[in-house]
mmCIF file of C-alpha atoms and ligand atoms in Angstrom:
data_model
loop_
_atom_site.group_PDB
_atom_site.id
_atom_site.type_symbol
_atom_site.label_atom_id
_atom_site.label_comp_id
_atom_site.label_asym_id
_atom_site.label_seq_id
_atom_site.Cartn_x
_atom_site.Cartn_y
_atom_site.Cartn_z
ATOM 1 C CA UNK A 1 50.122 -17.498 -46.722
ATOM 2 C CA UNK A 2 49.428 -20.465 -44.478
ATOM 3 C CA UNK A 3 48.976 -20.283 -40.709
ATOM 4 C CA UNK A 4 52.436 -21.713 -40.012
ATOM 5 C CA UNK A 5 54.186 -19.140 -42.195
ATOM 6 C CA UNK A 6 52.255 -16.302 -40.528
ATOM 7 C CA UNK A 7 53.308 -17.494 -37.083
ATOM 8 C CA UNK A 8 56.948 -17.683 -38.125
ATOM 9 C CA UNK A 9 56.773 -14.132 -39.463
ATOM 10 C CA UNK A 10 55.434 -12.515 -36.308
ATOM 11 C CA UNK A 11 58.083 -10.236 -34.823
ATOM 12 C CA UNK A 12 58.604 -11.048 -31.165
ATOM 13 C CA UNK A 13 59.188 -8.047 -28.878
ATOM 14 C CA UNK A 14 61.585 -8.668 -25.985
ATOM 15 C CA UNK A 15 59.127 -6.955 -23.618
ATOM 16 C CA UNK A 16 55.719 -6.132 -25.100
ATOM 17 C CA UNK A 17 54.651 -2.880 -23.423
ATOM 18 C CA UNK A 18 52.257 -2.220 -26.321
ATOM 19 C CA UNK A 19 50.205 -5.395 -25.734
ATOM 20 C CA UNK A 20 49.335 -4.276 -22.221
ATOM 21 C CA UNK A 21 48.670 -0.763 -23.492
ATOM 22 C CA UNK A 22 46.127 -2.179 -25.952
ATOM 23 C CA UNK A 23 44.446 -4.213 -23.209
ATOM 24 C CA UNK A 24 44.153 -1.248 -20.842
ATOM 25 C CA UNK A 25 43.627 1.449 -23.497
ATOM 26 C CA UNK A 26 40.406 3.192 -22.404
ATOM 27 C CA UNK A 27 41.027 2.736 -18.677
ATOM 28 C CA UNK A 28 44.405 4.457 -18.895
ATOM 29 C CA UNK A 29 43.091 7.230 -21.150
ATOM 30 C CA UNK A 30 40.258 7.895 -18.709
ATOM 31 C CA UNK A 31 42.603 7.880 -15.706
ATOM 32 C CA UNK A 32 44.931 10.404 -17.369
ATOM 33 C CA UNK A 33 41.925 12.508 -18.421
ATOM 34 C CA UNK A 34 40.784 12.713 -14.791
ATOM 35 C CA UNK A 35 44.159 14.180 -13.800
ATOM 36 C CA UNK A 36 44.052 16.598 -16.735
ATOM 37 C CA UNK A 37 40.628 17.695 -15.458
ATOM 38 C CA UNK A 38 41.547 18.243 -11.806
ATOM 39 C CA UNK A 39 45.029 19.671 -12.614
ATOM 40 C CA UNK A 40 46.706 18.516 -9.361
ATOM 41 C CA UNK A 41 49.773 17.370 -11.252
ATOM 42 C CA UNK A 42 52.014 17.243 -8.173
ATOM 43 C CA UNK A 43 50.950 15.034 -5.266
ATOM 44 C CA UNK A 44 47.347 14.881 -6.426
ATOM 45 C CA UNK A 45 44.818 12.433 -4.942
ATOM 46 C CA UNK A 46 45.989 9.570 -7.185
ATOM 47 C CA UNK A 47 49.414 9.600 -5.490
ATOM 48 C CA UNK A 48 47.871 9.056 -2.060
ATOM 49 C CA UNK A 49 45.520 6.403 -3.441
ATOM 50 C CA UNK A 50 48.410 4.599 -5.106
ATOM 51 C CA UNK A 51 50.485 4.658 -1.924
ATOM 52 C CA UNK A 52 47.604 3.110 0.020
ATOM 53 C CA UNK A 53 47.097 0.393 -2.613
ATOM 54 C CA UNK A 54 50.790 -0.420 -2.945
ATOM 55 C CA UNK A 55 51.159 -0.747 0.831
ATOM 56 C CA UNK A 56 48.085 -3.000 1.020
ATOM 57 C CA UNK A 57 49.336 -5.065 -1.924
ATOM 58 C CA UNK A 58 52.606 -6.032 -0.251
ATOM 59 C CA UNK A 59 51.626 -5.750 3.412
ATOM 60 C CA UNK A 60 53.986 -2.884 4.289
ATOM 61 C CA UNK A 61 52.808 -0.215 6.716
ATOM 62 C CA UNK A 62 53.990 2.652 4.514
ATOM 63 C CA UNK A 63 54.503 3.132 0.771
ATOM 64 C CA UNK A 64 56.189 6.347 -0.311
ATOM 65 C CA UNK A 65 55.947 7.018 -4.039
ATOM 66 C CA UNK A 66 58.908 8.763 -5.642
ATOM 67 C CA UNK A 67 60.530 9.690 -8.936
ATOM 68 C CA UNK A 68 62.500 6.513 -9.771
ATOM 69 C CA UNK A 69 63.965 3.321 -8.377
ATOM 70 C CA UNK A 70 67.331 5.038 -8.108
ATOM 71 C CA UNK A 71 65.860 7.890 -6.081
ATOM 72 C CA UNK A 72 64.020 5.374 -3.908
ATOM 73 C CA UNK A 73 67.348 3.767 -2.967
ATOM 74 C CA UNK A 74 69.060 7.115 -2.603
ATOM 75 C CA UNK A 75 66.383 8.613 -0.346
ATOM 76 C CA UNK A 76 66.680 5.707 2.087
ATOM 77 C CA UNK A 77 70.464 6.062 2.356
ATOM 78 C CA UNK A 78 69.971 9.808 2.920
ATOM 79 C CA UNK A 79 67.328 9.169 5.586
ATOM 80 C CA UNK A 80 69.661 6.760 7.384
ATOM 81 C CA UNK A 81 72.491 9.305 7.275
ATOM 82 C CA UNK A 82 74.860 7.067 5.336
ATOM 83 C CA UNK A 83 78.016 8.922 4.351
ATOM 84 C CA UNK A 84 81.808 9.080 4.427
ATOM 85 C CA UNK A 85 83.457 6.325 6.475
ATOM 86 C CA UNK A 86 80.505 3.965 5.930
ATOM 87 C CA UNK A 87 80.510 0.796 3.856
ATOM 88 C CA UNK A 88 77.453 -0.519 2.034
ATOM 89 C CA UNK A 89 77.533 -4.102 0.808
ATOM 90 C CA UNK A 90 75.891 -4.904 -2.515
ATOM 91 C CA UNK A 91 76.121 -7.666 -5.107
ATOM 92 C CA UNK A 92 78.425 -7.072 -8.075
ATOM 93 C CA UNK A 93 75.992 -8.725 -10.486
ATOM 94 C CA UNK A 94 73.315 -6.024 -10.719
ATOM 95 C CA UNK A 95 72.353 -2.815 -12.496
ATOM 96 C CA UNK A 96 74.737 0.045 -11.674
ATOM 97 C CA UNK A 97 72.095 2.065 -9.764
ATOM 98 C CA UNK A 98 72.459 -0.291 -6.771
ATOM 99 C CA UNK A 99 76.016 0.928 -6.134
ATOM 100 C CA UNK A 100 75.629 4.380 -7.701
ATOM 101 C CA UNK A 101 73.478 5.605 -4.813
ATOM 102 C CA UNK A 102 76.108 4.442 -2.318
ATOM 103 C CA UNK A 103 78.802 6.492 -4.025
ATOM 104 C CA UNK A 104 76.457 9.485 -4.285
ATOM 105 C CA UNK A 105 75.955 9.238 -0.502
ATOM 106 C CA UNK A 106 79.736 9.466 -0.028
ATOM 107 C CA UNK A 107 80.018 5.897 1.290
ATOM 108 C CA UNK A 108 82.004 2.983 -0.137
ATOM 109 C CA UNK A 109 80.238 0.126 -1.938
ATOM 110 C CA UNK A 110 81.796 -3.269 -1.183
ATOM 111 C CA UNK A 111 80.956 -5.700 -3.958
ATOM 112 C CA UNK A 112 79.890 -9.184 -2.930
ATOM 113 C CA UNK A 113 79.626 -12.298 -5.066
ATOM 114 C CA UNK A 114 76.358 -13.960 -6.064
ATOM 115 C CA UNK A 115 74.832 -17.447 -6.089
ATOM 116 C CA UNK A 116 75.125 -19.109 -9.510
ATOM 117 C CA UNK A 117 71.635 -20.619 -9.404
ATOM 118 C CA UNK A 118 69.625 -17.657 -8.133
ATOM 119 C CA UNK A 119 71.849 -14.793 -9.428
ATOM 120 C CA UNK A 120 71.343 -13.138 -6.022
ATOM 121 C CA UNK A 121 73.840 -12.063 -3.351
ATOM 122 C CA UNK A 122 75.670 -14.999 -1.788
ATOM 123 C CA UNK A 123 75.270 -14.755 2.010
ATOM 124 C CA UNK A 124 78.765 -16.228 2.559
ATOM 125 C CA UNK A 125 80.295 -13.533 0.356
ATOM 126 C CA UNK A 126 78.191 -10.907 2.150
ATOM 127 C CA UNK A 127 79.759 -12.032 5.443
ATOM 128 C CA UNK A 128 83.214 -11.816 3.881
ATOM 129 C CA UNK A 129 82.377 -8.285 2.684
ATOM 130 C CA UNK A 130 81.756 -7.271 6.315
ATOM 131 C CA UNK A 131 85.288 -8.474 7.140
ATOM 132 C CA UNK A 132 86.652 -6.587 4.115
ATOM 133 C CA UNK A 133 84.918 -3.368 5.202
ATOM 134 C CA UNK A 134 86.311 -3.555 8.725
ATOM 135 C CA UNK A 135 89.820 -4.319 7.496
ATOM 136 C CA UNK A 136 89.610 -1.161 5.364
ATOM 137 C CA UNK A 137 88.655 0.878 8.432
ATOM 138 C CA UNK A 138 85.063 1.378 7.254
ATOM 139 C CA UNK A 139 81.873 0.886 9.258
ATOM 140 C CA UNK A 140 79.535 -1.580 7.548
ATOM 141 C CA UNK A 141 76.142 0.107 7.929
ATOM 142 C CA UNK A 142 73.855 -1.268 5.219
ATOM 143 C CA UNK A 143 73.497 -4.291 2.968
ATOM 144 C CA UNK A 144 71.550 -3.925 -0.272
ATOM 145 C CA UNK A 145 70.420 -7.336 -1.516
ATOM 146 C CA UNK A 146 68.974 -7.180 -5.035
ATOM 147 C CA UNK A 147 66.055 -9.408 -6.067
ATOM 148 C CA UNK A 148 67.526 -9.936 -9.479
ATOM 149 C CA UNK A 149 65.350 -10.725 -12.474
ATOM 150 C CA UNK A 150 62.302 -10.727 -10.182
ATOM 151 C CA UNK A 151 63.444 -13.459 -7.766
ATOM 152 C CA UNK A 152 63.750 -12.627 -4.046
ATOM 153 C CA UNK A 153 67.224 -12.828 -2.548
ATOM 154 C CA UNK A 154 67.859 -15.051 0.482
ATOM 155 C CA UNK A 155 66.324 -12.494 2.848
ATOM 156 C CA UNK A 156 66.436 -14.623 5.979
ATOM 157 C CA UNK A 157 70.173 -15.213 5.658
ATOM 158 C CA UNK A 158 70.866 -11.571 4.796
ATOM 159 C CA UNK A 159 68.753 -10.290 7.703
ATOM 160 C CA UNK A 160 70.655 -12.562 10.097
ATOM 161 C CA UNK A 161 74.022 -11.233 8.865
ATOM 162 C CA UNK A 162 72.756 -7.665 9.100
ATOM 163 C CA UNK A 163 71.483 -8.185 12.667
ATOM 164 C CA UNK A 164 74.717 -9.816 13.778
ATOM 165 C CA UNK A 165 76.735 -6.873 12.458
ATOM 166 C CA UNK A 166 74.502 -3.930 13.370
ATOM 167 C CA UNK A 167 73.607 -3.235 9.728
ATOM 168 C CA UNK A 168 70.295 -2.290 8.133
ATOM 169 C CA UNK A 169 68.846 -4.007 5.060
ATOM 170 C CA UNK A 170 67.747 -1.928 2.089
ATOM 171 C CA UNK A 171 66.155 -4.306 -0.406
ATOM 172 C CA UNK A 172 66.658 -3.326 -4.039
ATOM 173 C CA UNK A 173 63.429 -4.781 -5.416
ATOM 174 C CA UNK A 174 63.544 -2.590 -8.542
ATOM 175 C CA UNK A 175 62.948 -5.714 -10.640
ATOM 176 C CA UNK A 176 60.799 -7.642 -8.212
ATOM 177 C CA UNK A 177 57.794 -5.799 -6.783
ATOM 178 C CA UNK A 178 55.037 -8.410 -6.431
ATOM 179 C CA UNK A 179 57.407 -11.297 -5.616
ATOM 180 C CA UNK A 180 57.434 -13.091 -2.275
ATOM 181 C CA UNK A 181 59.609 -15.315 -0.145
ATOM 182 C CA UNK A 182 59.183 -17.237 3.113
ATOM 183 C CA UNK A 183 59.575 -13.959 5.032
ATOM 184 C CA UNK A 184 56.626 -12.385 3.160
ATOM 185 C CA UNK A 185 55.952 -10.222 0.124
ATOM 186 C CA UNK A 186 58.796 -7.947 -0.932
ATOM 187 C CA UNK A 187 58.156 -4.560 0.589
ATOM 188 C CA UNK A 188 57.281 -6.106 3.943
ATOM 189 C CA UNK A 189 60.519 -8.033 4.423
ATOM 190 C CA UNK A 190 63.488 -5.645 4.793
ATOM 191 C CA UNK A 191 63.993 -2.515 6.933
ATOM 192 C CA UNK A 192 63.262 -0.584 3.740
ATOM 193 C CA UNK A 193 62.522 -1.715 0.193
ATOM 194 C CA UNK A 194 62.962 0.258 -3.011
ATOM 195 C CA UNK A 195 61.231 -0.505 -6.288
ATOM 196 C CA UNK A 196 61.159 0.965 -9.789
ATOM 197 C CA UNK A 197 58.223 1.670 -12.088
ATOM 198 C CA UNK A 198 60.425 2.086 -15.175
ATOM 199 C CA UNK A 199 58.196 1.041 -18.127
ATOM 200 C CA UNK A 200 59.947 -2.294 -18.724
ATOM 201 C CA UNK A 201 59.611 -3.417 -15.100
ATOM 202 C CA UNK A 202 56.901 -5.957 -14.183
ATOM 203 C CA UNK A 203 54.823 -3.073 -12.765
ATOM 204 C CA UNK A 204 55.855 -0.119 -14.919
ATOM 205 C CA UNK A 205 54.434 3.339 -15.547
ATOM 206 C CA UNK A 206 54.735 5.513 -18.681
ATOM 207 C CA UNK A 207 57.915 7.294 -17.649
ATOM 208 C CA UNK A 208 60.101 7.188 -14.565
ATOM 209 C CA UNK A 209 58.751 6.308 -11.151
ATOM 210 C CA UNK A 210 59.520 4.373 -7.996
ATOM 211 C CA UNK A 211 58.430 3.668 -4.438
ATOM 212 C CA UNK A 212 59.833 2.910 -1.011
ATOM 213 C CA UNK A 213 58.240 0.567 1.531
ATOM 214 C CA UNK A 214 58.823 0.418 5.258
ATOM 215 C CA UNK A 215 57.041 -0.393 8.510
ATOM 216 C CA UNK A 216 59.001 2.293 10.355
ATOM 217 C CA UNK A 217 56.912 5.437 11.038
ATOM 218 C CA UNK A 218 59.883 7.745 11.637
ATOM 219 C CA UNK A 219 61.639 6.585 8.468
ATOM 220 C CA UNK A 220 58.446 7.047 6.420
ATOM 221 C CA UNK A 221 58.042 10.605 7.732
ATOM 222 C CA UNK A 222 61.674 11.431 6.939
ATOM 223 C CA UNK A 223 61.358 9.996 3.416
ATOM 224 C CA UNK A 224 58.219 12.046 2.745
ATOM 225 C CA UNK A 225 60.138 15.146 3.747
ATOM 226 C CA UNK A 226 63.288 14.283 1.778
ATOM 227 C CA UNK A 227 61.387 13.716 -1.477
ATOM 228 C CA UNK A 228 60.183 17.343 -1.273
ATOM 229 C CA UNK A 229 63.447 19.200 -0.561
ATOM 230 C CA UNK A 230 63.489 18.105 3.088
ATOM 231 C CA UNK A 231 60.454 20.248 3.839
ATOM 232 C CA UNK A 232 59.405 20.643 7.480
ATOM 233 C CA UNK A 233 56.043 21.505 9.016
ATOM 234 C CA UNK A 234 56.513 24.955 7.519
ATOM 235 C CA UNK A 235 56.936 24.464 3.777
ATOM 236 C CA UNK A 236 59.400 27.351 3.513
ATOM 237 C CA UNK A 237 61.577 26.275 6.434
ATOM 238 C CA UNK A 238 63.478 23.250 5.106
ATOM 239 C CA UNK A 239 64.185 20.810 7.919
ATOM 240 C CA UNK A 240 66.656 18.641 5.944
ATOM 241 C CA UNK A 241 68.714 18.683 2.782
ATOM 242 C CA UNK A 242 66.543 16.767 0.320
ATOM 243 C CA UNK A 243 65.730 16.250 -3.355
ATOM 244 C CA UNK A 244 62.939 16.866 -5.841
ATOM 245 C CA UNK A 245 61.943 13.228 -6.023
ATOM 246 C CA UNK A 246 58.154 13.035 -6.296
ATOM 247 C CA UNK A 247 56.070 10.710 -8.461
ATOM 248 C CA UNK A 248 53.903 12.664 -10.938
ATOM 249 C CA UNK A 249 50.142 12.384 -10.392
ATOM 250 C CA UNK A 250 49.666 11.216 -13.998
ATOM 251 C CA UNK A 251 52.045 8.314 -13.426
ATOM 252 C CA UNK A 252 50.206 7.398 -10.210
ATOM 253 C CA UNK A 253 46.898 7.393 -12.110
ATOM 254 C CA UNK A 254 48.386 5.044 -14.714
ATOM 255 C CA UNK A 255 49.839 2.747 -12.063
ATOM 256 C CA UNK A 256 46.482 2.510 -10.254
ATOM 257 C CA UNK A 257 44.968 1.037 -13.428
ATOM 258 C CA UNK A 258 47.892 -1.295 -14.012
ATOM 259 C CA UNK A 259 47.857 -2.538 -10.429
ATOM 260 C CA UNK A 260 44.340 -3.905 -11.011
ATOM 261 C CA UNK A 261 45.636 -6.467 -13.515
ATOM 262 C CA UNK A 262 49.074 -6.974 -11.944
ATOM 263 C CA UNK A 263 48.247 -10.238 -10.063
ATOM 264 C CA UNK A 264 46.915 -11.745 -13.305
ATOM 265 C CA UNK A 265 50.039 -10.619 -15.121
ATOM 266 C CA UNK A 266 52.286 -12.179 -12.486
ATOM 267 C CA UNK A 267 50.458 -15.481 -12.985
ATOM 268 C CA UNK A 268 50.864 -15.183 -16.757
ATOM 269 C CA UNK A 269 54.596 -14.512 -16.407
ATOM 270 C CA UNK A 270 54.919 -17.566 -14.185
ATOM 271 C CA UNK A 271 53.154 -19.715 -16.775
ATOM 272 C CA UNK A 272 55.591 -18.506 -19.454
ATOM 273 C CA UNK A 273 58.555 -19.254 -17.180
ATOM 274 C CA UNK A 274 57.248 -22.742 -16.354
ATOM 275 C CA UNK A 275 56.829 -23.594 -20.038
ATOM 276 C CA UNK A 276 60.270 -22.195 -20.878
ATOM 277 C CA UNK A 277 61.871 -24.216 -18.093
ATOM 278 C CA UNK A 278 60.056 -27.418 -19.067
ATOM 279 C CA UNK A 279 61.104 -26.949 -22.692
ATOM 280 C CA UNK A 280 64.715 -25.964 -22.074
ATOM 281 C CA UNK A 281 65.731 -27.919 -18.977
ATOM 282 C CA UNK A 282 67.757 -30.440 -20.945
ATOM 283 C CA UNK A 283 69.711 -27.988 -23.083
ATOM 284 C CA UNK A 284 70.597 -25.052 -20.794
ATOM 285 C CA UNK A 285 70.774 -24.246 -17.079
ATOM 286 C CA UNK A 286 67.304 -22.840 -16.382
ATOM 287 C CA UNK A 287 66.541 -20.457 -13.471
ATOM 288 C CA UNK A 288 65.875 -21.996 -10.095
ATOM 289 C CA UNK A 289 63.061 -20.741 -7.870
ATOM 290 C CA UNK A 290 62.991 -22.274 -4.380
ATOM 291 C CA UNK A 291 59.727 -23.830 -3.163
ATOM 292 C CA UNK A 292 59.308 -20.980 -0.656
ATOM 293 C CA UNK A 293 59.605 -18.145 -3.214
ATOM 294 C CA UNK A 294 57.723 -16.703 -6.163
ATOM 295 C CA UNK A 295 59.342 -14.645 -8.898
ATOM 296 C CA UNK A 296 57.737 -11.938 -11.021
ATOM 297 C CA UNK A 297 60.103 -12.807 -13.872
ATOM 298 C CA UNK A 298 61.388 -9.378 -14.827
ATOM 299 C CA UNK A 299 63.756 -11.468 -16.946
ATOM 300 C CA UNK A 300 63.927 -15.136 -17.897
ATOM 301 C CA UNK A 301 67.644 -15.857 -17.937
ATOM 302 C CA UNK A 302 69.418 -19.086 -18.816
ATOM 303 C CA UNK A 303 73.066 -20.021 -18.333
ATOM 304 C CA UNK A 304 75.181 -21.542 -21.060
ATOM 305 C CA UNK A 305 78.516 -23.287 -21.212
ATOM 306 C CA UNK A 306 81.419 -20.920 -22.014
ATOM 307 C CA UNK A 307 81.643 -19.814 -25.641
ATOM 308 C CA UNK A 308 78.079 -20.728 -26.661
ATOM 309 C CA UNK A 309 76.285 -17.426 -26.103
ATOM 310 C CA UNK A 310 77.177 -15.421 -29.212
ATOM 311 C CA UNK A 311 76.167 -18.231 -31.551
ATOM 312 C CA UNK A 312 72.839 -18.682 -29.757
ATOM 313 C CA UNK A 313 72.063 -14.938 -29.845
ATOM 314 C CA UNK A 314 72.905 -14.811 -33.573
ATOM 315 C CA UNK A 315 70.818 -17.901 -34.387
ATOM 316 C CA UNK A 316 67.811 -16.501 -32.496
ATOM 317 C CA UNK A 317 68.181 -13.093 -34.104
ATOM 318 C CA UNK A 318 68.150 -14.729 -37.536
ATOM 319 C CA UNK A 319 64.776 -16.237 -36.595
ATOM 320 C CA UNK A 320 63.352 -12.910 -35.386
ATOM 321 C CA UNK A 321 63.830 -13.619 -31.679
ATOM 322 C CA UNK A 322 65.479 -10.864 -29.644
ATOM 323 C CA UNK A 323 67.683 -11.609 -26.630
ATOM 324 C CA UNK A 324 69.465 -9.432 -24.064
ATOM 325 C CA UNK A 325 72.423 -9.893 -21.783
ATOM 326 C CA UNK A 326 72.037 -8.798 -18.190
ATOM 327 C CA UNK A 327 74.834 -8.184 -17.326
ATOM 328 C CA UNK A 328 77.728 -8.295 -19.768
ATOM 329 C CA UNK A 329 79.921 -6.567 -17.187
ATOM 330 C CA UNK A 330 79.460 -6.982 -13.448
ATOM 331 C CA UNK A 331 79.868 -3.720 -11.537
ATOM 332 C CA UNK A 332 83.551 -4.158 -10.721
ATOM 333 C CA UNK A 333 84.349 -4.469 -14.460
ATOM 334 C CA UNK A 334 82.655 -1.147 -15.278
ATOM 335 C CA UNK A 335 84.853 1.944 -15.591
ATOM 336 C CA UNK A 336 83.176 3.963 -12.851
ATOM 337 C CA UNK A 337 83.121 1.118 -10.304
ATOM 338 C CA UNK A 338 86.451 -0.648 -10.857
ATOM 339 C CA UNK A 339 88.074 1.333 -8.016
ATOM 340 C CA UNK A 340 85.806 0.029 -5.261
ATOM 341 C CA UNK A 341 86.702 -2.885 -2.975
ATOM 342 C CA UNK A 342 85.627 -6.467 -3.597
ATOM 343 C CA UNK A 343 84.596 -8.842 -0.833
ATOM 344 C CA UNK A 344 87.388 -11.104 0.371
ATOM 345 C CA UNK A 345 87.425 -14.220 -1.789
ATOM 346 C CA UNK A 346 86.737 -12.262 -4.984
ATOM 347 C CA UNK A 347 83.770 -12.551 -7.320
ATOM 348 C CA UNK A 348 84.278 -15.761 -9.330
ATOM 349 C CA UNK A 349 80.561 -16.442 -9.796
ATOM 350 C CA UNK A 350 79.718 -12.906 -10.976
ATOM 351 C CA UNK A 351 82.565 -13.235 -13.501
ATOM 352 C CA UNK A 352 81.322 -16.578 -14.727
ATOM 353 C CA UNK A 353 77.698 -15.433 -15.021
ATOM 354 C CA UNK A 354 78.664 -12.338 -16.989
ATOM 355 C CA UNK A 355 80.074 -14.528 -19.732
ATOM 356 C CA UNK A 356 77.355 -17.191 -19.707
ATOM 357 C CA UNK A 357 73.904 -15.631 -19.161
ATOM 358 C CA UNK A 358 71.363 -14.713 -21.813
ATOM 359 C CA UNK A 359 67.769 -13.543 -21.337
ATOM 360 C CA UNK A 360 64.837 -14.567 -23.547
ATOM 361 C CA UNK A 361 61.702 -12.550 -24.352
ATOM 362 C CA UNK A 362 59.492 -12.354 -21.247
ATOM 363 C CA UNK A 363 56.204 -10.596 -20.654
ATOM 364 C CA UNK A 364 52.642 -11.435 -19.639
ATOM 365 C CA UNK A 365 51.346 -11.391 -23.235
ATOM 366 C CA UNK A 366 53.738 -13.935 -24.759
ATOM 367 C CA UNK A 367 51.320 -16.554 -26.068
ATOM 368 C CA UNK A 368 51.994 -20.283 -26.243
ATOM 369 C CA UNK A 369 52.707 -20.446 -30.011
ATOM 370 C CA UNK A 370 55.375 -17.756 -29.567
ATOM 371 C CA UNK A 371 56.781 -19.514 -26.511
ATOM 372 C CA UNK A 372 56.996 -22.749 -28.514
ATOM 373 C CA UNK A 373 58.717 -20.957 -31.378
ATOM 374 C CA UNK A 374 61.328 -19.566 -28.967
ATOM 375 C CA UNK A 375 61.841 -22.894 -27.190
ATOM 376 C CA UNK A 376 62.285 -24.713 -30.501
ATOM 377 C CA UNK A 377 64.732 -22.095 -31.789
ATOM 378 C CA UNK A 378 66.859 -22.279 -28.626
ATOM 379 C CA UNK A 379 66.874 -26.075 -28.727
ATOM 380 C CA UNK A 380 67.829 -26.142 -32.432
ATOM 381 C CA UNK A 381 70.610 -23.594 -31.942
ATOM 382 C CA UNK A 382 72.087 -25.381 -28.946
ATOM 383 C CA UNK A 383 71.899 -28.778 -30.667
ATOM 384 C CA UNK A 384 73.790 -27.448 -33.702
HETATM 385 C C1 PLP B 401 68.431 -3.679 -9.779
HETATM 386 C C2 PLP B 401 68.037 -2.270 -10.113
HETATM 387 N N1 PLP B 401 68.204 -1.305 -9.200
HETATM 388 C C3 PLP B 401 67.843 -0.034 -9.440
HETATM 389 C C4 PLP B 401 67.298 0.344 -10.644
HETATM 390 C C5 PLP B 401 66.969 1.787 -10.890
HETATM 391 O O1 PLP B 401 65.632 2.003 -11.192
HETATM 392 P P1 PLP B 401 65.224 3.315 -12.053
HETATM 393 O O2 PLP B 401 65.598 3.059 -13.461
HETATM 394 O O3 PLP B 401 63.747 3.420 -11.857
HETATM 395 O O4 PLP B 401 65.951 4.474 -11.467
HETATM 396 C C6 PLP B 401 67.102 -0.631 -11.641
HETATM 397 C C7 PLP B 401 66.535 -0.257 -12.959
HETATM 398 O O5 PLP B 401 66.771 -0.864 -13.954
HETATM 399 C C8 PLP B 401 67.488 -1.962 -11.369
HETATM 400 O O6 PLP B 401 67.323 -2.933 -12.283
#
């Protein structure tokens, strides 16, 4: 078999968790073994060490590790006392967890439209959502921008709208820990920031995990209580109604090892994205990253003209190249969320993106020959 044939035969994973596992093998095994030796499986020393390193990494005063990205969002809404009669504004083009936590809190999610080039919440639609909330007799209390696919939202514009309307900003950075914008690194930008360590995320653990970031001492203290059943100074006198929402010590130990190579991995992801964009710019709408932002490329997502997506996905699949569609249905088209209000002006961009986006394989271990194979396959399919 010649070299060319071997390259063509290599299966391409959409996200290669195993490649990183191979690179870190012994370090992770040793880290897990240390936890198995000391047996502090809940809130062991690795959790505190991870919180200190995560906070230092992004420049936030506090990092509070927890059980998932969803719980990270939920805990913040609980800590802020969000509930019935409140409105929380979020983009419609996101993973359902962004709005799920709002409904679980008893508040009403108001879906805002997004920007076609960045996929992130459109500040103008966010302002219209405030008007919508008030017209419905709700109090707009929080806006949850999402840093979709790893790219920071327009945090300056969102913060200004929040300030003008007495709202807080809860950044859903589930896909974007490690990214930065002109206001700073995510984690140090919003009133509170939630991230996810789900294995496929840019910084993922080997199960579920998440973290919350804030500079606010009182909020940090409340979050630490809420993640352990709302415990007070006396462990058996609960001060608040809370959750079981801790990060396991084993997951913290794994994340400490992964954090060591995370900056290198972010650079590698950016190199993949740059090569993709250079190779595809003429044939598809490639993602736009402003000069004042960096993305961690949780996904590399292109936009196609209507009706072209299925044929491209099929052509790539035939050549062993997996694709994914985030998101086939924006929130307001999903059964559980169709009953919630939309921002005045509707969601034309979210609708249009849902029918035109497609994501290509993206991870830090995608080498140049594989990148070239993917670029060539996309170009061939779109030229056909
Ligand atoms: C935008 C967004 N928010 C929240 C979450 C929830 O994170 P987790 O799966 O860790 O609960 C995800 C996970 O995919 C996400 O993509």
